[in-house]
Coordinates of C-alpha atoms and ligand atoms in Angstrom, one line a residue:
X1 CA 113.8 37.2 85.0
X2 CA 115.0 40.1 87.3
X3 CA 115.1 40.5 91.0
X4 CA 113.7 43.6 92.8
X5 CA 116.4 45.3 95.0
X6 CA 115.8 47.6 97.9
X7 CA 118.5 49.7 99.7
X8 CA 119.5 49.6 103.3
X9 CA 116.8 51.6 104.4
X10 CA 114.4 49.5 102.3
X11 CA 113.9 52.0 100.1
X12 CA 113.5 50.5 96.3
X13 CA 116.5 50.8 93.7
X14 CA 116.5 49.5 90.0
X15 CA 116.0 45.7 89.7
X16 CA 119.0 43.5 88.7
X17 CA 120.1 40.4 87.2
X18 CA 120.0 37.2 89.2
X19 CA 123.5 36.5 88.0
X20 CA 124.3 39.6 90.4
X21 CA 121.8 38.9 93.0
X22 CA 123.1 35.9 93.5
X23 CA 126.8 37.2 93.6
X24 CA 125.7 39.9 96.3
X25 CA 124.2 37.4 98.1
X26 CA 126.6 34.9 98.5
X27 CA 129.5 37.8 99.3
X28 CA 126.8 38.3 102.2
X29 CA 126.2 42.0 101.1
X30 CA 122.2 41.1 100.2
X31 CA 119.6 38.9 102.3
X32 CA 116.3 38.0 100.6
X33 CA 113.2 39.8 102.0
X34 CA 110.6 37.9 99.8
X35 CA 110.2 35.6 97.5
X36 CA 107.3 36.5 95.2
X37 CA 108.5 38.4 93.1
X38 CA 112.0 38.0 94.3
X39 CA 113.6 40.7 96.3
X40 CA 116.7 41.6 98.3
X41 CA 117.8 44.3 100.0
X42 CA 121.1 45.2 100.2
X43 CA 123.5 45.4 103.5
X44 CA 125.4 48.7 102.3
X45 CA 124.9 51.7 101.6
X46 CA 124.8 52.5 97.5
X47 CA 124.0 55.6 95.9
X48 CA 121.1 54.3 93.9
X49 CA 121.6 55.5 90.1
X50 CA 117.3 55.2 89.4
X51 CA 115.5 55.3 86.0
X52 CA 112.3 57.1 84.9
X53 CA 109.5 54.0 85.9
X54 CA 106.0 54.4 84.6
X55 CA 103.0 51.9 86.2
X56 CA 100.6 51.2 83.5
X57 CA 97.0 50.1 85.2
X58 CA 94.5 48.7 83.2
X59 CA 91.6 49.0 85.9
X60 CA 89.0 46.8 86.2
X61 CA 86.2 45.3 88.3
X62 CA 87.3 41.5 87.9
X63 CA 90.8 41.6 86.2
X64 CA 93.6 44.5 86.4
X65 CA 96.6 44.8 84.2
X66 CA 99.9 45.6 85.7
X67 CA 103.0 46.7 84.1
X68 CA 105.9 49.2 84.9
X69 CA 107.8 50.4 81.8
X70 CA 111.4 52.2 82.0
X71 CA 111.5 55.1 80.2
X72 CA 114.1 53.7 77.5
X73 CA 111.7 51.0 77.0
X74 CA 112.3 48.3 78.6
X75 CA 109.3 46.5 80.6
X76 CA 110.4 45.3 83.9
X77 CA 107.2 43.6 85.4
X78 CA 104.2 42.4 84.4
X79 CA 101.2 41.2 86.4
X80 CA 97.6 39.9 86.3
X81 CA 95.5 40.2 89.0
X82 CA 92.4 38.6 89.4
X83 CA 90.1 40.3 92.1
X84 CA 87.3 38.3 94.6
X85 CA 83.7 38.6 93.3
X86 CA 82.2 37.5 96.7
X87 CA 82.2 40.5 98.4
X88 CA 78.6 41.4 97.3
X89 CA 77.3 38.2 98.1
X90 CA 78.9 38.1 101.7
X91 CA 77.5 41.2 102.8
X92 CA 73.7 40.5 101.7
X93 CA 74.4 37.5 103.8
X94 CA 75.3 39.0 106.7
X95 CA 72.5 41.3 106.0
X96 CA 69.8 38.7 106.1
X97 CA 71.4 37.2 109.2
X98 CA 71.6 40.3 111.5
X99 CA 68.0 41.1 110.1
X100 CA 67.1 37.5 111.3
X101 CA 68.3 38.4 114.5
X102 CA 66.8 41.5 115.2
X103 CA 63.5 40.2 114.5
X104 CA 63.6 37.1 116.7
X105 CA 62.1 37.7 120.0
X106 CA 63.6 40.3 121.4
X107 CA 62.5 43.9 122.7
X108 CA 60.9 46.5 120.3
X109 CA 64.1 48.3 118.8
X110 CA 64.0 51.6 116.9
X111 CA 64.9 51.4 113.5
X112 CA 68.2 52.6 112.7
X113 CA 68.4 55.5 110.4
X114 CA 72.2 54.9 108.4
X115 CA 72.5 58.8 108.1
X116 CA 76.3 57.4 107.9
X117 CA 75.8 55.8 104.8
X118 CA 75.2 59.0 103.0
X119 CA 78.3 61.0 104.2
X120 CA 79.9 62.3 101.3
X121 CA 82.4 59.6 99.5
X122 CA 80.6 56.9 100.4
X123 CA 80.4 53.6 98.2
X124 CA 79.0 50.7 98.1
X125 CA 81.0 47.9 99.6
X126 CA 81.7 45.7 96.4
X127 CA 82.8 48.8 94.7
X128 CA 85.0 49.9 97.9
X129 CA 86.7 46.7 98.3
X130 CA 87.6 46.6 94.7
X131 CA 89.4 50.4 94.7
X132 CA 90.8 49.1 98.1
X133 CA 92.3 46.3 96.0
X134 CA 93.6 48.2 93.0
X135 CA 95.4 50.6 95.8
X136 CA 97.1 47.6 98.3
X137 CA 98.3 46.0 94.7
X138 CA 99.8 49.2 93.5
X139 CA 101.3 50.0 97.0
X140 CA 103.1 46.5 96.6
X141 CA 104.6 47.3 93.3
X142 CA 105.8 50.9 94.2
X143 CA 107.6 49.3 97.4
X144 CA 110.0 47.4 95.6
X145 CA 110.1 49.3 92.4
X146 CA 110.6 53.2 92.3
X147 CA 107.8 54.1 90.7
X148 CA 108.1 57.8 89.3
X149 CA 104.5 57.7 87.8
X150 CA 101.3 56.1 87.3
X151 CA 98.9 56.1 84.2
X152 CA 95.4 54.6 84.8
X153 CA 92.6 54.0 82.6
X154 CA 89.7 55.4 83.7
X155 CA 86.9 54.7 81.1
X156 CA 86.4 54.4 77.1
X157 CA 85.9 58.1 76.7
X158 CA 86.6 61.3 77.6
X159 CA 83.1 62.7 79.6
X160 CA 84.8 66.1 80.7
X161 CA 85.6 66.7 76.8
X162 CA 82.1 66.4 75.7
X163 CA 80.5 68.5 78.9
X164 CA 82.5 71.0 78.2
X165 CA 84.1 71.2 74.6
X166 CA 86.4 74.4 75.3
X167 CA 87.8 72.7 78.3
X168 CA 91.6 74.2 79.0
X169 CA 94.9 72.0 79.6
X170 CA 97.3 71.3 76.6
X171 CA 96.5 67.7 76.8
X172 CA 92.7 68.5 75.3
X173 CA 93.7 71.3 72.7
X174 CA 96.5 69.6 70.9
X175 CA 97.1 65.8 72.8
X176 CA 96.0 62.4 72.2
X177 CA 92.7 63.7 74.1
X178 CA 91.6 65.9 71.8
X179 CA 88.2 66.6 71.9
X180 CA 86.6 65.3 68.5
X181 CA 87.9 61.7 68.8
X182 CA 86.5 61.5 72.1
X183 CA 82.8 62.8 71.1
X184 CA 82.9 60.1 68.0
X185 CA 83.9 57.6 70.6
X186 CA 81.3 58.6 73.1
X187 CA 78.4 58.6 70.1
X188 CA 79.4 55.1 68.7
X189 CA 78.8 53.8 72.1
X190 CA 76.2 55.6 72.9
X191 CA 74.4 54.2 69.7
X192 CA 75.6 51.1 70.6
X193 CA 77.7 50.3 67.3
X194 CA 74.7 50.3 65.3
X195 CA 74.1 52.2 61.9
X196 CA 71.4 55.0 62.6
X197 CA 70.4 54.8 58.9
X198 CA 70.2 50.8 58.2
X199 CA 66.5 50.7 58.7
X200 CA 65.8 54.6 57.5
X201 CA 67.2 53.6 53.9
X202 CA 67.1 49.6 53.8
X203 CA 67.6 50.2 50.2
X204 CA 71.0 50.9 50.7
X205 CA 73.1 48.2 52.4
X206 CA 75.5 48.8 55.4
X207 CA 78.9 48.3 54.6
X208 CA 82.4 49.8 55.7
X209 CA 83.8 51.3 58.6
X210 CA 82.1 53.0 61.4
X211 CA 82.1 56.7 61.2
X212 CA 79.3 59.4 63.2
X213 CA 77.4 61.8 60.9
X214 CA 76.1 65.0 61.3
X215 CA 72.8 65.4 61.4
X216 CA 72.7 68.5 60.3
X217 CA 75.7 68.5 58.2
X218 CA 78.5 70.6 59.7
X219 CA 78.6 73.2 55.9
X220 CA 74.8 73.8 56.9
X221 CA 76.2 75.0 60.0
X222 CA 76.0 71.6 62.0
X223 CA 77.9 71.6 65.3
X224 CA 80.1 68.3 66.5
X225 CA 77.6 68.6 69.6
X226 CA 76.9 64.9 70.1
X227 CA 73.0 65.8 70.2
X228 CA 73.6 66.6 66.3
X229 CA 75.9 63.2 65.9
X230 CA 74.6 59.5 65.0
X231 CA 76.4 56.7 64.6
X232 CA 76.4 55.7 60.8
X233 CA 78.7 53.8 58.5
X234 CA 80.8 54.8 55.9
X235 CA 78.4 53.7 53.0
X236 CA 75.7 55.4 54.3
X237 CA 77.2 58.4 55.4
X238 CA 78.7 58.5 51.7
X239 CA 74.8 58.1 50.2
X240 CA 74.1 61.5 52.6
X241 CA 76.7 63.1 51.8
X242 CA 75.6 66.8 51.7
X243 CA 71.8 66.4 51.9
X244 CA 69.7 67.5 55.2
X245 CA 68.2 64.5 57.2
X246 CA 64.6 65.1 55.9
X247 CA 66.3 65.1 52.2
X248 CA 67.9 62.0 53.3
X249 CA 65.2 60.0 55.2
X250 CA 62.0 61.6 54.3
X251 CA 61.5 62.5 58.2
X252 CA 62.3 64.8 60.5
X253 CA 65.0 64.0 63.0
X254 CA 64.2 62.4 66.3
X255 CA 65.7 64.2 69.3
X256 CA 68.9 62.1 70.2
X257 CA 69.3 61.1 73.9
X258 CA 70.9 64.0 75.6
X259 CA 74.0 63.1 77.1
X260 CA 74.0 62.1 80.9
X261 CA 77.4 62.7 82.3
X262 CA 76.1 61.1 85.9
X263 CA 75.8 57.5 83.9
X264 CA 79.1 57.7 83.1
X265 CA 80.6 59.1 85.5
X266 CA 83.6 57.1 86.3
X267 CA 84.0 55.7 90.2
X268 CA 87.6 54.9 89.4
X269 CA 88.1 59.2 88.1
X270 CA 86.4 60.3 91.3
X271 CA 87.7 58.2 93.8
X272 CA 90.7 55.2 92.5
X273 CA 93.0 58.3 91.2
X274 CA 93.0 60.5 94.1
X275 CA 93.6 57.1 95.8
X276 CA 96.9 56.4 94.0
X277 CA 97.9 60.1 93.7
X278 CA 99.2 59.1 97.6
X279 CA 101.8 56.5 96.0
X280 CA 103.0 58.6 92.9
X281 CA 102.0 61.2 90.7
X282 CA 99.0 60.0 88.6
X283 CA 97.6 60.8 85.4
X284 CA 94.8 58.9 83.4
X285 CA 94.6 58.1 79.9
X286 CA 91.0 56.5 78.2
X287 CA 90.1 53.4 76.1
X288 CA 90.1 54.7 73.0
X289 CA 93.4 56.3 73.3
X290 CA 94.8 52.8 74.7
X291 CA 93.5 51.0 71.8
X292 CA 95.0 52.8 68.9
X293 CA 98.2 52.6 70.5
X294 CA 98.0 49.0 71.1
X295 CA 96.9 48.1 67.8
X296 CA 100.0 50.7 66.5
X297 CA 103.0 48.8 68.8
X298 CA 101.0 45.6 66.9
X299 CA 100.4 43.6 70.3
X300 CA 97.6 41.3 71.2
X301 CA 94.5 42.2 73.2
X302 CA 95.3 41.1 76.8
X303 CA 95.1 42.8 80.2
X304 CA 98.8 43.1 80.6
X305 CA 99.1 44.7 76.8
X306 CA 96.5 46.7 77.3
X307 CA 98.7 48.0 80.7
X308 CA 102.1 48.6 78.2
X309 CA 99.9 51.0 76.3
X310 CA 98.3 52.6 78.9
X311 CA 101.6 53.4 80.3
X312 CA 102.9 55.2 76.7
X313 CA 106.5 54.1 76.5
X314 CA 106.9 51.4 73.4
X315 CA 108.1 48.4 74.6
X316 CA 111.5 47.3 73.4
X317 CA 112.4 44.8 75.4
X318 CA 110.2 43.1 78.0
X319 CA 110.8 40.4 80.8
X320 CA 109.9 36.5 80.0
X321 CA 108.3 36.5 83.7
X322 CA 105.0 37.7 84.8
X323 CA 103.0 37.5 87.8
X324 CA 99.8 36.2 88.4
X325 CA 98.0 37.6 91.3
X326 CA 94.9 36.4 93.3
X327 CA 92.9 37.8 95.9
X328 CA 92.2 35.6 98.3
X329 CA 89.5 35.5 101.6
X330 CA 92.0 35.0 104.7
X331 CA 90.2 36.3 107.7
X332 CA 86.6 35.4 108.2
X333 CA 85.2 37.9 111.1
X334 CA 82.4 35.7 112.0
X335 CA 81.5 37.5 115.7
X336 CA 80.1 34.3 116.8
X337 CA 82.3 32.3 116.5
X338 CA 84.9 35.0 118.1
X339 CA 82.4 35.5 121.1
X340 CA 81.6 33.0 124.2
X341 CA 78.4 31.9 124.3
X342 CA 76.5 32.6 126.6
X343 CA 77.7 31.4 130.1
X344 CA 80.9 29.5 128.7
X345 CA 84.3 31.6 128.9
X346 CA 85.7 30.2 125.5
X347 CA 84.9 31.2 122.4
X348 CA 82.8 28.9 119.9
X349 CA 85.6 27.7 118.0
X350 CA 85.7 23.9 118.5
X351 CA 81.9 23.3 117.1
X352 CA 82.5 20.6 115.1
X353 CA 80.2 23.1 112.8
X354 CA 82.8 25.6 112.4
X355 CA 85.3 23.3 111.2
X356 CA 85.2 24.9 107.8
X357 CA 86.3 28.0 109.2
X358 CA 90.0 26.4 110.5
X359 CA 92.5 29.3 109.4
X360 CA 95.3 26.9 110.7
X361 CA 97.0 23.3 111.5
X362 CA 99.8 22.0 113.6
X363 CA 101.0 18.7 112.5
X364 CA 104.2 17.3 113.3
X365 CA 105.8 18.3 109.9
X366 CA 105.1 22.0 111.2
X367 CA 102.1 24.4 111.4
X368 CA 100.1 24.7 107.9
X369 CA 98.4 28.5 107.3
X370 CA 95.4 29.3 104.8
X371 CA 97.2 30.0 101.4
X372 CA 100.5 29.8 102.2
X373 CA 102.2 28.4 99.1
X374 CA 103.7 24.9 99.1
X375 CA 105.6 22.6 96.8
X376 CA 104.1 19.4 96.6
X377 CA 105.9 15.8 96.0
X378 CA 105.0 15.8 92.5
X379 CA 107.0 19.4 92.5
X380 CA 103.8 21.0 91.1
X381 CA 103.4 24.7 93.2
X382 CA 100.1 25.4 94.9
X383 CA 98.1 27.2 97.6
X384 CA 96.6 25.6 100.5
X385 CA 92.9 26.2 100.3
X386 CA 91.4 24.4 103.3
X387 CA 92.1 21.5 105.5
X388 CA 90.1 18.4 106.9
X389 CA 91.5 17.0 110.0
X390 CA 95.1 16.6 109.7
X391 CA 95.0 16.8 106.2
X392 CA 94.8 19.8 103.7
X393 CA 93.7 20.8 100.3
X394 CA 95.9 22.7 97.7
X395 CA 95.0 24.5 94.7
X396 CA 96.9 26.1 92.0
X397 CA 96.4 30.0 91.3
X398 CA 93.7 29.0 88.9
X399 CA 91.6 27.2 91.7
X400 CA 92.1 23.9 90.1
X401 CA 93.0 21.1 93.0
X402 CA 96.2 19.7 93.0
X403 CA 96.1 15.9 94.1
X404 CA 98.3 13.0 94.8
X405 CA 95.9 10.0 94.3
X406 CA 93.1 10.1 91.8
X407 CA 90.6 9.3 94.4
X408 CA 91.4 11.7 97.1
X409 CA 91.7 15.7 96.8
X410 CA 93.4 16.1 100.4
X411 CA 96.9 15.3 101.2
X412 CA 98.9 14.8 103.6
X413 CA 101.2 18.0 104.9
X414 CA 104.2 15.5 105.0
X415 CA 104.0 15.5 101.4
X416 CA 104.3 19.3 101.6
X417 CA 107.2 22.1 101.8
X418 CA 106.4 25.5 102.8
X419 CA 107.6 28.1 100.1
X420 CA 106.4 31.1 101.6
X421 CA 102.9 32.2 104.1
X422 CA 100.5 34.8 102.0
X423 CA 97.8 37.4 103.1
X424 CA 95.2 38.1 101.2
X425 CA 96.9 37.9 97.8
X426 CA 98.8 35.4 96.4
X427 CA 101.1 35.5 93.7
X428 CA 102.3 32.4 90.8
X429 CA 105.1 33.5 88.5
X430 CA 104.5 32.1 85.0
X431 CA 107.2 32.1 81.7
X432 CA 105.8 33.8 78.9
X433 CA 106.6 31.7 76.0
X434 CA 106.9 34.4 73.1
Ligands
ZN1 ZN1 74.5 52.0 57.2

């Protein structure tokens, strides 16, 4: 385990030990700022001796992989986040709502025309919240780490490599991005992993490795344009060998689906890097490259893995802790129930209807939030997820309830002590066991 340290201006130093954490604070030199992850800030000034750190993101809709690697190595923190998948839903339901509303009996209104909606960089809301979400994680982990540089993966395959084969930059001529292995990528998906000949020549079985093939074969003057590339395995691409496709098949080629970079074209490229390029320098790295190296350091397929490779430094030694990270639904901005009704002065929030809505509980062991994180009699760790009455519910990070009787699923908040309040993320830290 090690514990994030911030200086006296809050600025983010090199993590340390707990053994020394715990000396600094008890000399009174530290105090404790937070407690998932674990971080102090010191009381004095200290030069701050700081090491090359690297953020590894492995992006994704539902699940990101987290991990910042120090140059020489060593892998410092490791998190899974897991994002919300309501945000999609919520917003057609408020959409059938307000369109309830406006059709009730009211005066003719004008259609609106959402000339907003097509301002340039817009996106739709499912897609904005989860960029949002990849950006306020990142932002966390740069405050109390000084991150020096983030690496992102942005899709399986190059698309700028195969637009434009003689594209410039060092990284594309001689790097891990060079253009070939991107174009056989790009054609074994595209061709969805399937062998182009198995039912041309059923006389020859599949078998082997997945390889592309030239149609027309590259000494007949074939180019490595993916429009003359089929996915094909080894055995048949063997059986071809030098012949033409006619020679091969007995027909003439089929025109392959031209490429359609707009399909593609990566959200997270266009609009998640230029996000984080605001917290550090960022550079992106794709799937094929990440997976080669994965499978080269020898480490299993899992989000936070994939993250170690995607960040490029080869792990030697790494942290037994890591982070599990939800995103959780705090605030619900319900106007109606923020709004009098008509001809009261308060607002609608005692409704015995809204009950479900309660963001918050004073009892007499203290006032109870939505999420915060509690330790409960059985010493198990949870979240509160919602309260009846006087009483509340708490789940683990999973969204499994944690109980004290088999029969009921509330408990009592005297049963309860408050670790720490959360926002809209909360955060478990587990003990890897390898
Ligand atoms: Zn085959």
């Amino acid at each position: 385990m090690l514990v994030y340290v911030l200086n006296k201006h809050g600025r983010p130093l090199m993590p340390c030990k707990p053994s020394k954490a715990r000396k600094l604070l008890k000399q009174g030199k530290a105090k404790i700022v937070k407690y998932e992850p674990f971080t102090i800030q010191l009381l004095y000034g200290s030069s701050g001796y700081k090491q090359k750190c690297v953020l590894g993101i492995d992006a994704g809709s539902k699940n990101i992989g987290l991990v910042v690697t120090i140059e020489d190595g060593r892998v410092i923190y490791k998190a899974q986040a897991t994002l919300r998948q309501d945000i999609r839903e919520n917003i057609e339901t408020r959409r059938r709502l307000r369109r309830a509303r406006r059709y009730r009996k009211t005066r003719y209104r004008k259609p609106k025309t959402f000339t907003s909606k097509w301002r340039n960089g817009w996106l739709p809301p499912s897609i904005r919240a989860r960029i949002d979400a990849h950006y306020n994680i990142v932002k966390k982990i740069c405050s109390i780490m000084p991150i020096k540089e983030i690496v992102v993966e942005v899709g399986q395959f190059d698309v700028q490599a195969i637009i434009n084969p003689d594209i410039q930059g060092e990284e594309y001529q001689n790097g891990e991005l060079k253009g070939f292995d991107s174009v056989k990528e790009y054609v074994k998906i595209r061709d969805n992993f399937q062998c182009h000949y198995v039912n041309l020549r059923p006389d020859i079985p599949c078998s082997g490795k997945l390889t592309v093939d030239h149609i027309i074969p590259r000494s007949r003057g074939g180019t490595d344009n993916p429009t003359n590339l089929v996915c094909c395995c080894e055995m048949h691409n063997m059986a071809k060998g030098n012949m033409s496709y006619k020679e091969f098949t007995g027909h003439e080629p089929t025109s392959i689906r031209d490429f359609r970079p707009t399909v593609f074209m990566n959200v997270l490229m266009e609009h998640l890097v230029p996000r984080l390029q605001e917290l550090a320098p960022t550079k992106y790295t794709f799937g094929y490259v990440t997976r080669r190296r994965r499978k080269e350091w020898r480490l299993e397929k899992s989000y936070i893995n994939d993250a170690i490779a995607i960040a490029g430094i080869k792990p030697r030694w790494q942290d037994n802790v890591w982070y599990c990270i939800r995103q959780v639904r705090k605030k619900k901005r319900s106007l109606h129930e923020e709004i009098p009704r008509k001809g009261r002065n308060k607002p609608n929030r005692e409704a015995k209807r809204n009950n479900k809505n309660v963001k918050e509980i004073v009892t007499k062991s203290g006032k109870w939030c939505l999420w915060d994180k509690v330790k409960i009699t059985t010493g198990e760790i949870g979240f509160i997820s919602g309260f009846t009455g006087k009483w509340v519910y708490v789940q683990d990070i999973d969204g499994n309830y944690l109980q004290l009787s088999d029969k009921y699923k509330q408990i009592n908040p005297s049963e309860l002590v408050l670790i720490c309040r959360n926002n809209n993320y909360i955060t478990q830290q587990f003990i890897s066991t390898l």
